[in-house]
Amino acid sequence: MKEYKMLINGQLVAGATSIEVINPANEQLVAHCPVASEAQLDEAVAAANAAFPAWAAHSYAERGALIKQLCGAIADNAEEFAQLLTQEQGKPLAAARDEVMFAQYFANYFAEQTIEPELLSEDDNQRLEVLRRPLGVVAGICPWNFPLLITLYKLAPALVAGNTLIIKPAPTTPLTSLRLAEFAAEIFPAGVVNIISDDNSLGQAITSHPGIAKISFTGSTPTGKKIMASAAGTLKRLTLELGGNDAAIVLDDVDPKAAAEGIFGASFINSGQVCIALKRLYVHDSIYDQLCAEIGALANAAVVGDGSREGVQFGPVQNRMQYQKVCDYIADAKANGNIIAGGEIPAGPGFIVPLTVVRDITDGARVVDEEPFGPVLPIVRYSDLDDAIARANASEFGLGGSVWSSNPERAHAVAEQLDTGTVWINQHCAFGPNIPFPPAKQSGLGVEWGREGLLEFTAMKVININKAYSNPVH
Ligand code: NAD
């Protein structure tokens, strides 16, 4: 069995202890994962701080070239990364291959970015310049739904902007990040990239660490709140991409057959374990039965199982704790609505949950109001559009939302009223490295991706020059 190591100060090192990484499709051991001690965290932070001045002094192009080299190493070993991703995360191989490709796409995009000084204004008396400089050591804390993609889309903008980095993957999906560490060790100067893994115990020590300037976190809203509290002592910069409960509103002018596939895909992508998956579907009364039937049929036809098997389209829920939660949400769906697909959990081993669609359910049920983060979609009936918008907005979350309509003006008018960071029209869950991804309400703080996302890895600095000043002649 392969031995995985962490990357600290340019060296691949064992942890203080280790934990098991389990394949969620069959609950078999994939590998052991090192668990860093607080002393090892301190070493990584010290190394990242020591490496910072030299790294920050490089040009964007020089830093970008090394990021591209890392992407090249992923590309050369893409199939191995995809297989490993399927083993640790559970997603089908085709989806794992897509993630490996997308991870490179995001990282290569940021590798090519630069931030030039900006001349704000200049006249005879005053010249105002706005500069951006790196923050220092950034810690990226990642979840388990897209382990490689999320590691890369934190690593690339943080590094290209001139910061040094500590990455901490989720304890149930550390292996692709630790494999990446082996390539990063060869490519980056010691201390620039550190990758450490844990057993869920290091969060507090990272987020309160005086040697870390910024936390870029993707994960749940409760953990995001803990991070804010813990980071307050050192006033760290924070980017928090947290939970979501994205609503989609389907207007009465939609052809149910045409819309069903897009809605189905956005609901069950990665077995529903996506922050911006479509999680609540509000459908106008006039097309409710038809759209429910279409989506139910797609879910019933889907092949769910071990992602390494040929023909499997949807993998298991990633870990036992999440599996238990999803099973509870399905019980809630059964109690409060009519199940038209899935609903019956097969006996283990493995955290396989069939794609579940529940109709005749409404707001107030937990599966509608909360974020299941698994393969279960509630379909809610509405008759008054304003009421549907109000219900969609009555959530503490505000990540994404969508409107489905054949009338662009009507769709846009609804989009303007949704209280979320992103609103899609006739699609959902579409994203890219060039598109800013801003959360609203308790879905987070700050922005990832796009120009704004890159700027979050920098501090603004103003140089304000008095041009009228002249030295007295000596
Ligand atoms: P989680 O919050 O439990 O864990 C995420 C990471 O935080 C892990 O690496 C974990 O070890 C670490 N962590 C745990 N306790 C910590 C603490 N006290 N301080 C610092 N770090 C700590 O989330 P999860 O269960 O891995 O992921 C699922 C959640 O993530 C869902 O709510 C989902 O919506 C959200 N998510 C959001 C986005 C987004 O971009 N908004 C993307 C993916 C997932």
XYZ file of C-alpha atoms and ligand atoms in Angstrom:
518
model
C 0.000 0.000 0.000
C 1.395 3.390 -0.989
C 2.667 5.569 1.838
C 1.480 9.165 1.632
C 3.497 11.999 3.103
C 2.979 15.672 3.818
C 5.009 18.504 2.300
C 6.642 20.762 4.890
C 9.519 23.094 4.056
C 10.326 21.273 0.830
C 10.505 17.844 2.507
C 8.044 14.962 2.259
C 7.459 13.917 5.850
C 5.364 11.434 7.829
C 2.723 12.677 10.260
C 2.833 12.433 14.018
C 0.111 9.777 13.744
C -2.103 8.517 10.918
C -5.724 7.770 10.057
C -7.404 5.483 7.558
C -8.844 6.746 4.285
C -11.861 4.686 3.271
C -13.331 4.109 -0.194
C -16.949 5.263 0.234
C -18.208 2.811 -2.390
C -17.251 -0.274 -0.371
C -15.794 0.996 2.949
C -12.470 -0.676 2.209
C -9.169 0.857 3.209
C -7.529 2.904 0.431
C -4.458 4.106 2.341
C -3.285 5.631 5.576
C -3.107 9.394 5.786
C -0.595 11.268 7.939
C -1.947 13.455 10.735
C 0.119 16.566 11.415
C 0.931 17.619 14.955
C 0.688 21.263 16.026
C 4.500 21.316 16.015
C 4.441 20.277 12.341
C 1.918 23.014 11.613
C 4.299 25.476 13.284
C 7.143 24.179 11.101
C 5.051 24.629 7.955
C 4.063 28.171 8.972
C 7.668 29.090 9.785
C 8.848 27.679 6.440
C 6.130 29.546 4.544
C 7.057 32.809 6.264
C 10.755 32.271 5.558
C 10.036 31.571 1.879
C 7.701 34.546 1.480
C 10.080 37.466 0.730
C 11.932 35.680 -2.083
C 8.717 34.274 -3.570
C 6.990 37.666 -3.438
C 9.998 39.231 -5.189
C 9.510 37.042 -8.284
C 7.469 38.359 -11.186
C 3.957 37.127 -11.904
C 5.324 35.347 -14.975
C 7.968 33.513 -12.933
C 5.446 32.399 -10.331
C 2.913 31.495 -13.016
C 5.488 29.344 -14.821
C 5.913 27.103 -11.765
C 2.149 26.780 -11.328
C 1.965 25.713 -14.976
C 4.684 23.181 -14.327
C 2.557 21.716 -11.544
C -0.385 21.544 -13.960
C 1.904 19.782 -16.422
C 2.713 17.155 -13.799
C -1.015 16.625 -13.198
C -1.612 16.327 -16.943
C 1.185 13.748 -17.278
C -0.373 11.704 -14.478
C -4.015 12.526 -15.121
C -5.315 8.966 -15.160
C -3.588 8.115 -11.889
C -5.085 11.241 -10.274
C -8.543 10.341 -11.601
C -8.366 6.768 -10.290
C -7.194 7.985 -6.886
C -9.938 10.595 -6.790
C -12.578 7.950 -7.465
C -11.151 5.764 -4.721
C -11.082 8.446 -2.051
C -14.074 10.572 -3.060
C -16.376 8.043 -4.719
C -17.310 9.939 -7.885
C -17.482 7.954 -11.136
C -14.268 7.798 -13.139
C -15.635 10.012 -15.919
C -16.459 12.723 -13.368
C -13.071 12.257 -11.701
C -11.363 12.744 -15.070
C -13.410 15.915 -15.538
C -12.333 17.167 -12.110
C -8.658 16.507 -12.892
C -9.058 18.462 -16.126
C -10.996 21.296 -14.487
C -8.402 21.592 -11.724
C -5.717 22.227 -14.350
C -7.996 24.607 -16.232
C -8.522 26.759 -13.113
C -4.851 26.683 -12.118
C -3.597 27.477 -15.622
C -6.038 30.371 -15.827
C -4.714 31.946 -12.623
C -1.110 31.179 -13.602
C -1.577 33.660 -16.448
C -2.978 36.524 -14.396
C -1.093 39.651 -13.400
C -2.077 42.644 -11.315
C -0.590 45.882 -12.583
C -0.333 49.066 -10.497
C -3.210 51.400 -11.229
C -2.941 55.140 -11.704
C -6.016 56.499 -9.954
C -5.478 60.135 -10.891
C -2.750 62.621 -11.616
C -2.645 66.397 -11.895
C -0.006 69.069 -11.268
C -0.365 68.696 -7.501
C -0.980 65.049 -6.807
C -0.380 61.570 -8.186
C -2.400 58.669 -6.748
C -1.297 55.091 -7.351
C -3.027 51.917 -6.201
C -0.819 48.882 -5.783
C -1.590 45.322 -4.762
C 0.812 43.318 -2.700
C 0.667 39.778 -1.368
C -0.534 39.137 2.160
C 2.073 36.636 3.378
C 1.127 33.100 4.343
C -2.285 31.904 3.158
C -3.942 28.777 4.533
C -6.378 26.972 2.242
C -8.775 24.664 4.096
C -10.666 22.340 1.761
C -13.787 20.114 1.875
C -14.286 16.598 0.510
C -16.578 17.101 -2.471
C -13.987 18.284 -5.052
C -10.668 17.639 -3.303
C -8.315 18.237 -6.213
C -10.213 21.073 -7.902
C -10.614 23.067 -4.695
C -6.969 22.581 -3.683
C -5.866 23.865 -7.091
C -8.231 26.804 -7.268
C -6.944 28.038 -3.934
C -3.288 27.242 -4.644
C -3.012 28.979 -8.017
C -4.378 32.476 -7.263
C -2.704 32.536 -3.823
C 0.697 31.699 -5.302
C 0.534 33.816 -8.442
C -0.288 36.847 -6.292
C 2.972 36.235 -4.397
C 1.766 34.548 -1.218
C 3.158 31.350 0.210
C 0.768 28.606 1.122
C -0.426 25.925 3.485
C -3.095 23.583 2.150
C -5.121 21.336 4.425
C -7.419 18.848 2.687
C -10.426 17.242 4.379
C -9.509 14.150 6.433
C -11.686 11.854 4.332
C -10.183 12.959 0.981
C -6.516 13.892 1.495
C -4.845 11.549 -0.987
C -4.990 13.500 -4.241
C -3.628 16.571 -2.415
C -0.839 14.479 -0.870
C 0.011 13.018 -4.292
C 0.126 16.602 -5.570
C 2.558 17.381 -2.738
C 5.063 14.953 -4.275
C 5.133 16.994 -7.491
C 5.049 20.345 -5.685
C 8.145 19.265 -3.707
C 10.060 18.994 -6.987
C 8.785 22.229 -8.502
C 8.540 24.962 -5.844
C 11.270 26.405 -3.632
C 11.158 24.999 -0.076
C 8.397 26.509 2.038
C 6.385 28.081 -0.809
C 3.842 25.252 -0.836
C 3.165 23.183 2.271
C 0.489 20.485 2.276
C -0.476 19.033 5.643
C -3.283 16.658 6.527
C -5.171 16.090 9.764
C -7.953 14.149 11.448
C -10.222 17.229 11.708
C -8.275 18.456 14.716
C -5.995 21.176 13.326
C -8.581 23.748 12.234
C -8.496 25.865 15.366
C -4.672 25.917 15.454
C -4.505 27.004 11.795
C -7.170 29.670 12.000
C -5.760 31.264 15.152
C -2.100 30.972 14.118
C -0.270 34.316 14.362
C 1.987 33.398 11.416
C -0.906 33.041 8.950
C -2.288 36.166 7.265
C -5.332 34.804 5.478
C -7.689 31.844 5.495
C -9.354 30.732 2.278
C -11.971 28.254 3.431
C -14.503 26.145 1.592
C -16.827 24.076 3.725
C -19.924 24.230 5.864
C -21.519 27.337 7.382
C -21.122 26.130 11.014
C -17.372 25.607 10.447
C -17.153 28.994 8.699
C -18.583 30.650 11.820
C -16.043 28.886 14.028
C -13.272 30.086 11.718
C -14.434 33.695 11.910
C -14.382 33.536 15.676
C -11.023 31.822 15.819
C -9.430 34.170 13.260
C -10.650 37.283 15.067
C -7.768 37.261 17.538
C -5.270 37.952 14.761
C -7.698 39.784 12.461
C -6.963 37.487 9.551
C -8.286 38.131 6.090
C -11.033 35.633 5.326
C -12.627 34.226 2.244
C -15.402 31.852 3.253
C -17.286 29.796 0.684
C -19.907 28.033 2.740
C -23.139 26.133 2.437
C -25.999 26.794 0.070
C -29.597 25.782 -0.460
C -30.028 26.944 -4.036
C -33.598 27.363 -5.222
C -34.712 27.159 -8.832
C -37.980 28.722 -9.950
C -39.635 27.244 -13.023
C -42.099 29.631 -14.655
C -45.369 28.546 -16.269
C -44.049 29.174 -19.808
C -41.452 26.391 -19.668
C -41.619 23.191 -21.713
C -41.165 20.571 -18.942
C -39.530 18.036 -21.213
C -36.952 20.525 -22.474
C -36.092 21.832 -18.997
C -36.011 18.486 -17.158
C -32.557 17.361 -18.213
C -30.785 20.576 -17.198
C -32.601 20.652 -13.862
C -31.867 16.987 -13.209
C -28.168 17.399 -14.040
C -27.759 20.440 -11.792
C -29.548 18.718 -8.905
C -27.647 15.454 -8.853
C -24.176 16.486 -10.060
C -21.558 14.827 -7.814
C -24.507 13.008 -6.168
C -25.821 16.358 -4.929
C -22.626 17.089 -3.000
C -22.021 20.497 -4.537
C -22.441 23.807 -2.766
C -24.184 25.228 -5.862
C -26.233 22.169 -6.734
C -29.915 22.871 -7.316
C -31.450 21.870 -3.986
C -35.051 23.188 -3.989
C -37.209 23.222 -7.100
C -40.256 25.545 -7.198
C -42.516 24.651 -10.126
C -45.645 26.447 -11.329
C -48.856 24.561 -10.723
C -49.707 24.367 -14.455
C -46.666 22.231 -15.317
C -45.973 20.668 -11.905
C -47.175 17.122 -12.628
C -45.444 16.944 -15.983
C -42.089 18.240 -14.736
C -42.183 15.943 -11.681
C -42.790 12.983 -13.997
C -39.904 13.951 -16.296
C -37.402 14.447 -13.470
C -38.604 11.328 -11.646
C -38.081 9.274 -14.812
C -34.522 10.568 -15.253
C -33.700 9.793 -11.615
C -35.206 6.308 -11.821
C -33.132 5.537 -14.922
C -29.851 6.708 -13.372
C -27.179 4.154 -12.476
C -25.827 4.735 -8.946
C -23.001 2.695 -7.468
C -19.274 2.147 -7.227
C -17.707 4.902 -9.332
C -14.935 2.627 -10.552
C -17.465 0.386 -12.339
C -18.187 0.873 -16.007
C -21.567 2.502 -16.637
C -22.039 3.948 -13.146
C -23.230 7.557 -13.484
C -23.483 8.622 -9.828
C -21.215 7.616 -6.967
C -21.850 7.170 -3.245
C -22.127 9.838 -0.575
C -18.560 10.609 0.419
C -18.413 9.654 4.096
C -20.380 7.940 6.812
C -21.331 11.094 8.695
C -22.765 12.704 5.557
C -24.466 9.422 4.593
C -26.245 9.361 7.940
C -27.397 12.953 7.405
C -28.675 12.217 3.894
C -30.554 9.141 5.171
C -32.238 11.413 7.758
C -33.230 13.884 5.036
C -34.733 11.051 2.994
C -36.743 9.935 6.032
C -37.955 13.535 6.346
C -38.863 13.553 2.640
C -40.902 10.365 3.086
C -42.723 11.803 6.082
C -43.602 15.073 4.361
C -44.107 14.236 0.682
C -44.484 11.566 -1.973
C -41.321 9.849 -3.187
C -41.277 9.387 -6.973
C -37.705 8.130 -7.363
C -35.271 6.434 -5.003
C -35.997 6.652 -1.301
C -34.922 3.104 -0.426
C -31.385 2.872 0.931
C -29.667 -0.391 -0.014
C -27.844 -2.379 2.649
C -24.107 -1.615 2.823
C -21.215 -1.843 2.685
C -20.730 1.529 1.027
C -22.582 4.797 1.267
C -24.769 4.302 -1.803
C -27.917 6.417 -1.873
C -30.270 6.216 -4.872
C -31.186 9.511 -6.534
C -34.274 10.525 -4.614
C -37.014 12.866 -5.835
C -39.861 13.919 -3.569
C -43.004 15.784 -4.682
C -46.025 17.227 -2.863
C -43.713 18.646 -0.259
C -43.425 22.259 0.826
C -41.416 24.747 2.818
C -41.171 23.877 6.490
C -39.936 20.331 5.813
C -36.260 19.976 6.744
C -35.347 18.610 3.318
C -36.639 21.863 1.761
C -35.390 24.353 4.349
C -31.957 22.871 5.044
C -29.039 21.795 2.869
C -29.107 18.007 2.402
C -25.794 17.962 0.454
C -26.695 14.628 -1.073
C -28.829 13.087 -3.848
C -32.291 14.223 -2.775
C -34.408 16.817 -4.581
C -37.674 18.247 -3.212
C -40.096 19.624 -5.823
C -42.397 22.297 -4.406
C -45.571 23.517 -6.119
C -46.409 27.216 -6.407
C -49.168 29.201 -8.070
C -48.143 32.813 -7.390
C -44.732 33.897 -8.723
C -44.157 36.586 -6.084
C -44.858 34.004 -3.420
C -42.341 31.597 -5.001
C -39.686 34.339 -5.041
C -40.379 35.116 -1.386
C -40.059 31.427 -0.461
C -36.843 31.068 -2.444
C -35.438 34.081 -0.587
C -36.606 32.901 2.842
C -33.330 31.113 3.530
C -30.293 31.955 5.591
C -28.250 30.826 2.588
C -27.664 32.878 -0.561
C -25.153 31.119 -2.766
C -26.923 30.579 -6.099
C -30.377 30.384 -7.616
C -31.926 29.957 -11.026
C -34.911 30.947 -13.112
C -36.271 28.832 -15.923
C -38.452 30.519 -18.540
C -38.885 30.835 -22.292
C -39.334 34.599 -21.869
C -35.977 36.381 -21.326
C -37.546 39.563 -19.875
C -39.660 37.675 -17.340
C -36.696 35.512 -16.387
C -34.467 38.549 -15.892
C -37.060 40.308 -13.759
C -37.191 37.288 -11.430
C -33.384 36.951 -11.420
C -33.096 40.530 -10.192
C -35.251 39.694 -7.182
C -33.366 36.603 -6.011
C -31.179 37.327 -3.013
C -28.169 35.219 -3.993
C -24.601 35.809 -5.165
C -25.236 34.175 -8.546
C -28.463 33.735 -10.479
C -28.505 31.544 -13.561
C -31.135 31.717 -16.263
C -32.134 28.430 -17.934
C -29.137 26.710 -16.360
C -27.767 26.147 -12.869
C -24.348 25.390 -11.412
C -22.393 26.831 -14.357
C -19.049 28.266 -13.234
C -15.530 29.005 -14.407
C -12.249 30.551 -13.266
C -13.036 33.857 -14.994
C -16.488 34.206 -13.373
C -16.565 35.761 -9.887
C -18.368 33.557 -7.353
C -19.732 35.764 -4.567
C -21.836 34.326 -1.751
C -24.705 36.237 -0.116
C -26.021 35.995 3.460
C -24.720 33.033 5.473
C -23.266 31.344 2.397
C -20.009 33.140 3.023
C -17.781 36.167 2.823
C -15.686 37.568 0.002
C -15.379 36.266 -3.546
C -13.581 33.393 -5.199
C -12.503 33.264 -8.874
C -12.405 35.991 -11.467
C -10.507 39.218 -11.032
C -12.168 39.880 -7.682
C -11.246 36.433 -6.428
C -7.592 36.993 -7.311
C -7.577 40.394 -5.602
C -8.729 38.713 -2.360
C -5.245 37.214 -2.116
C -3.720 40.702 -1.995
C -3.751 43.810 0.169
C -4.456 47.172 -1.398
C -1.811 49.854 -0.974
C -2.137 53.496 -1.934
C 0.834 55.701 -2.756
C -0.206 59.332 -2.535
C 2.400 61.722 -3.959
C 2.473 65.463 -3.338
C 3.805 66.756 -6.647
C 3.751 70.386 -5.553
C 6.367 69.707 -2.929
C 9.866 70.738 -3.870
C 12.961 70.575 -1.751
C 14.388 73.928 -0.805
C 17.594 74.515 -2.773
C 20.611 74.164 -0.525
P -16.618 21.048 6.918
O -16.887 22.453 7.252
O -17.004 20.004 7.882
O -15.073 20.780 6.621
C -14.347 21.524 5.668
C -12.902 21.592 6.095
O -12.797 22.308 7.316
C -12.225 20.242 6.360
O -10.904 20.316 5.854
C -12.214 20.153 7.871
O -11.170 19.343 8.361
C -11.989 21.594 8.256
N -12.423 21.935 9.613
C -13.247 21.257 10.440
N -13.410 21.936 11.606
C -12.672 23.063 11.503
C -12.451 24.185 12.356
N -13.022 24.279 13.544
N -11.655 25.172 11.916
C -11.081 25.118 10.703
N -11.256 24.088 9.844
C -12.048 23.076 10.237
O -17.336 20.880 5.523
P -17.485 19.546 4.675
O -18.468 18.702 5.403
O -16.143 19.016 4.349
O -18.120 20.082 3.318
C -19.505 20.176 3.117
C -19.979 21.601 3.207
O -19.156 22.435 2.431
C -21.376 21.832 2.672
O -22.095 22.647 3.563
C -21.173 22.587 1.370
O -22.226 23.395 0.966
C -19.940 23.328 1.659
N -19.230 23.641 0.424
C -19.232 24.939 0.018
C -18.631 25.287 -1.162
C -18.637 26.713 -1.615
O -17.842 27.059 -2.469
N -19.468 27.555 -1.058
C -17.993 24.309 -1.925
C -17.985 23.008 -1.474
C -18.611 22.686 -0.276
